[in-house]
Amino acid sequence: MFFTFHNTIELLGILAFGVSGALSAMQKRLDIFGVLVITFITAIGGGTLRDMLIGSLPVAWILDLQAITTLLVAYLLALFFNKYIRLYTHLLFWLDTAGLALFCVVAIDKGIAFNLHPMVCVALGTITGCFGGIFRDVVLNEIPYVFRKDVYASACIAGGIVFFGLIHFIDDRNLISILSGVVIALIRIGAKYFGLQMPDIYGGKKS
Amino acid sequence: MFFTFHNTIELLGILAFGVSGALSAMQKRLDIFGVLVITFITAIGGGTLRDMLIGSLPVAWILDLQAITTLLVAYLLALFFNKYIRLYTHLLFWLDTAGLALFCVVAIDKGIAFNLHPMVCVALGTITGCFGGIFRDVVLNEIPYVFRKDVYASACIAGGIVFFGLIHFIDDRNLISILSGVVIALIRIGAKYFGLQMPDIYGGKKS
Amino acid sequence: MFFTFHNTIELLGILAFGVSGALSAMQKRLDIFGVLVITFITAIGGGTLRDMLIGSLPVAWILDLQAITTLLVAYLLALFFNKYIRLYTHLLFWLDTAGLALFCVVAIDKGIAFNLHPMVCVALGTITGCFGGIFRDVVLNEIPYVFRKDVYASACIAGGIVFFGLIHFIDDRNLISILSGVVIALIRIGAKYFGLQMPDIYGGKKS
């Protein structure tokens, strides 16, 4: 049950990030295999880095076909429903936010299973949530979106703090995962729709 | 004998990719140590990522000096015969194609040795063949060539499918490796000289 | 005592690279969490890659909070003393040089502890010293500084050769580490202040 729960949210995250990666690649007009590679990198990159860092090798998608199958589904969805999905930019934002929240809490939980320090778990969650998108943008030769327009890393860090705060009060780690994930999603959504911004450290307009 | 066979084709791949990496770096007019680093990344990057993903650590070139020696040879070749090699752009294309085919089949075979699923083996072969070049281009601040002008990943995937098709009919894995490698090379060569292209999914001119 | 010595110089390296990463990110006007991520990548990236290559997993910073704590200190220092540190460009150059030398010799020593061949140890030291900065520049979408303006990789390689030369004459590895580190630093400083340059392989002006 525990595994099933985490498996499911990880696969949902892969699906969400996969579609977002494929659409980004199509905006750059890559050929269909270029789109496939970017889909792969975006959906799998964060979790792959996480597993390489903690030494959970071979990395998850190599042992388990579910991940590759899910990202192929994301790829085909993006390919065939390209026009329709584009109309739903909002849907994409929601999917991407879901992916971030899901990946982050799964990684924190994996860190706890490896007996890592809370601070390391939060770092791991943030890395897992953010690096799929960072790899995507680096390969597409752009400054990662993460660093520019959005409270992305900060939402992960806040969610991680909530996770370790709740652990003292709630026994059910699945419930904690859901609550922390909701916090991450709400921060990102709040930032987008209510114009929350990072404190300005430059004393002026951003370039 | 088996190891020797695979060792040899892996080293030939390192040589081919090493020369191509060094020439790319010299086109960007990096200094001689910059050229060395790019040679290293291009020749060793794909196999290194493969080994880190499947947990074959330390990665191959750390345990075995042949790889580093081969890439130093590639580096020196490119450095001293720079002008002459440039004249043979066709030779370079052939070397690069050979590297792609060689790396891809070696990785598929390594995946089988790790008892991985065929789909994962094909993914691993494609990654190993493509990521040396991707790393090179990312570090040199360009959109990876792989995604743009060439049937690169697609040739690997097709070769991988052929590999697992032949496995039911032929016992000799070395022979299968050679045949699959030839298929990969032929697809890439065919694409270049006969103008094969990926299906256009954008309904118009590529940018 | 041995561990303490290496631990200390590794932490000093993280501090130096962390500050340099944070300042680079602030020059690009990233938000405060973007600056944090770049600080992280720059300070930890080289050592992380080293550990992933040799299979020393989980990577060092995951098991040991000192690294993360040190980089948070570097981050806060850069954030709060931004203006003052900028005035000391020279200080930054010295810190960065120290980081390079420290990381390089620690990695060579770690390679010897893993019984690796001297040539591999030197490669490992060079990678550890250079890749934090390479990752930083790649993510910030620039051609790595390492390849352009400085004798960076070459100083590491020279220091590594000195390390393995001294090993025949001196028993105390800490002393060897210090001497090799001083050589690396002196080469880089000499190159900057006395205009040492790589031999020109292009027969003309650099672009």
PDB file of C-alpha atoms in Angstrom, chain B residues 22 25-38 40-41 48-49 51-52 55-65 68-69 72 75 79 82 86 135 138-142, chain C residues 49-57 114 116-117 119-120 123-124 126-127 130-131 134 138 141-144 146-151 153-154 157 198-207:
ATOM      1  CA  ALA B  22      38.400  18.033 -30.190  1.00  0.00           C
ATOM      2  CA  ALA B  25      36.290  22.666 -29.449  1.00  0.00           C
ATOM      3  CA  MET B  26      38.946  23.990 -31.821  1.00  0.00           C
ATOM      4  CA  GLN B  27      36.251  25.553 -33.970  1.00  0.00           C
ATOM      5  CA  LYS B  28      35.260  27.512 -30.855  1.00  0.00           C
ATOM      6  CA  ARG B  29      38.958  28.434 -30.458  1.00  0.00           C
ATOM      7  CA  LEU B  30      39.274  27.118 -26.914  1.00  0.00           C
ATOM      8  CA  ASP B  31      42.784  26.882 -25.507  1.00  0.00           C
ATOM      9  CA  ILE B  32      44.530  23.513 -25.602  1.00  0.00           C
ATOM     10  CA  PHE B  33      43.286  22.454 -22.184  1.00  0.00           C
ATOM     11  CA  GLY B  34      39.753  23.495 -23.021  1.00  0.00           C
ATOM     12  CA  VAL B  35      40.061  21.296 -26.090  1.00  0.00           C
ATOM     13  CA  LEU B  36      41.249  18.460 -23.852  1.00  0.00           C
ATOM     14  CA  VAL B  37      38.266  18.791 -21.525  1.00  0.00           C
ATOM     15  CA  ILE B  38      35.806  18.808 -24.444  1.00  0.00           C
ATOM     16  CA  PHE B  40      37.160  14.063 -22.656  1.00  0.00           C
ATOM     17  CA  ILE B  41      33.487  14.948 -22.261  1.00  0.00           C
ATOM     18  CA  THR B  48      30.076   7.499 -18.021  1.00  0.00           C
ATOM     19  CA  LEU B  49      26.394   8.349 -17.813  1.00  0.00           C
ATOM     20  CA  ASP B  51      27.664   3.374 -15.947  1.00  0.00           C
ATOM     21  CA  MET B  52      26.315   5.864 -13.404  1.00  0.00           C
ATOM     22  CA  GLY B  55      25.419   1.482 -10.981  1.00  0.00           C
ATOM     23  CA  SER B  56      28.493  -0.004 -12.615  1.00  0.00           C
ATOM     24  CA  LEU B  57      30.823   2.037 -10.397  1.00  0.00           C
ATOM     25  CA  PRO B  58      33.517   3.212 -10.493  1.00  0.00           C
ATOM     26  CA  VAL B  59      32.722   4.091 -14.094  1.00  0.00           C
ATOM     27  CA  ALA B  60      34.653   2.206 -16.753  1.00  0.00           C
ATOM     28  CA  TRP B  61      37.364   4.762 -17.566  1.00  0.00           C
ATOM     29  CA  ILE B  62      38.387   5.019 -13.915  1.00  0.00           C
ATOM     30  CA  LEU B  63      39.266   1.358 -13.641  1.00  0.00           C
ATOM     31  CA  ASP B  64      40.782   0.941 -17.054  1.00  0.00           C
ATOM     32  CA  LEU B  65      43.488   3.149 -18.496  1.00  0.00           C
ATOM     33  CA  ILE B  68      41.936   7.603 -21.144  1.00  0.00           C
ATOM     34  CA  THR B  69      44.887   6.590 -23.288  1.00  0.00           C
ATOM     35  CA  LEU B  72      44.568  11.244 -25.366  1.00  0.00           C
ATOM     36  CA  TYR B  75      43.253  14.554 -28.704  1.00  0.00           C
ATOM     37  CA  LEU B  79      45.701  18.704 -32.393  1.00  0.00           C
ATOM     38  CA  ASN B  82      44.004  19.501 -37.381  1.00  0.00           C
ATOM     39  CA  ARG B  86      39.368  19.174 -41.428  1.00  0.00           C
ATOM     40  CA  PHE B 135      27.262  17.153 -23.246  1.00  0.00           C
ATOM     41  CA  VAL B 138      25.632  21.920 -23.942  1.00  0.00           C
ATOM     42  CA  VAL B 139      29.036  22.895 -22.590  1.00  0.00           C
ATOM     43  CA  LEU B 140      29.832  24.746 -25.804  1.00  0.00           C
ATOM     44  CA  ASN B 141      26.519  26.561 -25.339  1.00  0.00           C
ATOM     45  CA  GLU B 142      24.690  25.252 -28.385  1.00  0.00           C
TER      46      GLU B 142
ATOM     47  CA  LEU C  49      30.532  14.397  -9.706  1.00  0.00           C
ATOM     48  CA  ARG C  50      33.760  12.982  -8.236  1.00  0.00           C
ATOM     49  CA  ASP C  51      31.829  10.803  -5.790  1.00  0.00           C
ATOM     50  CA  MET C  52      29.375   9.642  -8.450  1.00  0.00           C
ATOM     51  CA  LEU C  53      32.232   8.670 -10.790  1.00  0.00           C
ATOM     52  CA  ILE C  54      34.129   6.587  -8.249  1.00  0.00           C
ATOM     53  CA  GLY C  55      30.994   5.161  -6.652  1.00  0.00           C
ATOM     54  CA  SER C  56      31.451   6.741  -3.223  1.00  0.00           C
ATOM     55  CA  LEU C  57      27.696   6.873  -2.644  1.00  0.00           C
ATOM     56  CA  PHE C 114      40.501   4.117  -3.918  1.00  0.00           C
ATOM     57  CA  LEU C 116      43.258   4.397  -8.730  1.00  0.00           C
ATOM     58  CA  HIS C 117      46.007   4.897 -11.279  1.00  0.00           C
ATOM     59  CA  MET C 119      46.608   9.368 -14.407  1.00  0.00           C
ATOM     60  CA  VAL C 120      43.036   8.721 -13.278  1.00  0.00           C
ATOM     61  CA  ALA C 123      41.847  13.462 -14.127  1.00  0.00           C
ATOM     62  CA  LEU C 124      39.663  13.173 -11.029  1.00  0.00           C
ATOM     63  CA  THR C 126      40.976  18.245 -12.474  1.00  0.00           C
ATOM     64  CA  ILE C 127      37.308  17.299 -12.831  1.00  0.00           C
ATOM     65  CA  CYS C 130      36.761  22.492 -12.645  1.00  0.00           C
ATOM     66  CA  PHE C 131      33.227  21.080 -12.812  1.00  0.00           C
ATOM     67  CA  ILE C 134      31.470  24.435 -15.438  1.00  0.00           C
ATOM     68  CA  VAL C 138      26.327  25.930 -18.171  1.00  0.00           C
ATOM     69  CA  ASN C 141      23.915  29.716 -20.165  1.00  0.00           C
ATOM     70  CA  GLU C 142      27.494  30.795 -20.748  1.00  0.00           C
ATOM     71  CA  ILE C 143      30.486  29.083 -22.279  1.00  0.00           C
ATOM     72  CA  PRO C 144      32.387  27.918 -19.205  1.00  0.00           C
ATOM     73  CA  VAL C 146      37.292  27.608 -17.475  1.00  0.00           C
ATOM     74  CA  PHE C 147      37.695  27.209 -21.222  1.00  0.00           C
ATOM     75  CA  ARG C 148      38.288  30.813 -21.973  1.00  0.00           C
ATOM     76  CA  LYS C 149      40.293  33.179 -19.927  1.00  0.00           C
ATOM     77  CA  ASP C 150      42.357  31.268 -17.518  1.00  0.00           C
ATOM     78  CA  VAL C 151      44.839  28.503 -16.919  1.00  0.00           C
ATOM     79  CA  ALA C 153      42.529  22.836 -15.940  1.00  0.00           C
ATOM     80  CA  SER C 154      46.196  23.101 -16.785  1.00  0.00           C
ATOM     81  CA  ILE C 157      47.073  18.838 -14.213  1.00  0.00           C
ATOM     82  CA  MET C 198      48.596  28.602 -23.207  1.00  0.00           C
ATOM     83  CA  PRO C 199      50.539  28.017 -26.393  1.00  0.00           C
ATOM     84  CA  ASP C 200      48.513  29.365 -29.288  1.00  0.00           C
ATOM     85  CA  ILE C 201      47.478  26.499 -31.535  1.00  0.00           C
ATOM     86  CA  TYR C 202      45.532  28.600 -33.984  1.00  0.00           C
ATOM     87  CA  GLY C 203      48.347  30.684 -35.388  1.00  0.00           C
ATOM     88  CA  GLY C 204      46.555  33.955 -34.872  1.00  0.00           C
ATOM     89  CA  LYS C 205      44.484  36.141 -32.578  1.00  0.00           C
ATOM     90  CA  LYS C 206      41.977  34.490 -30.286  1.00  0.00           C
ATOM     91  CA  SER C 207      38.438  35.561 -30.954  1.00  0.00           C
TER      92      SER C 207
END
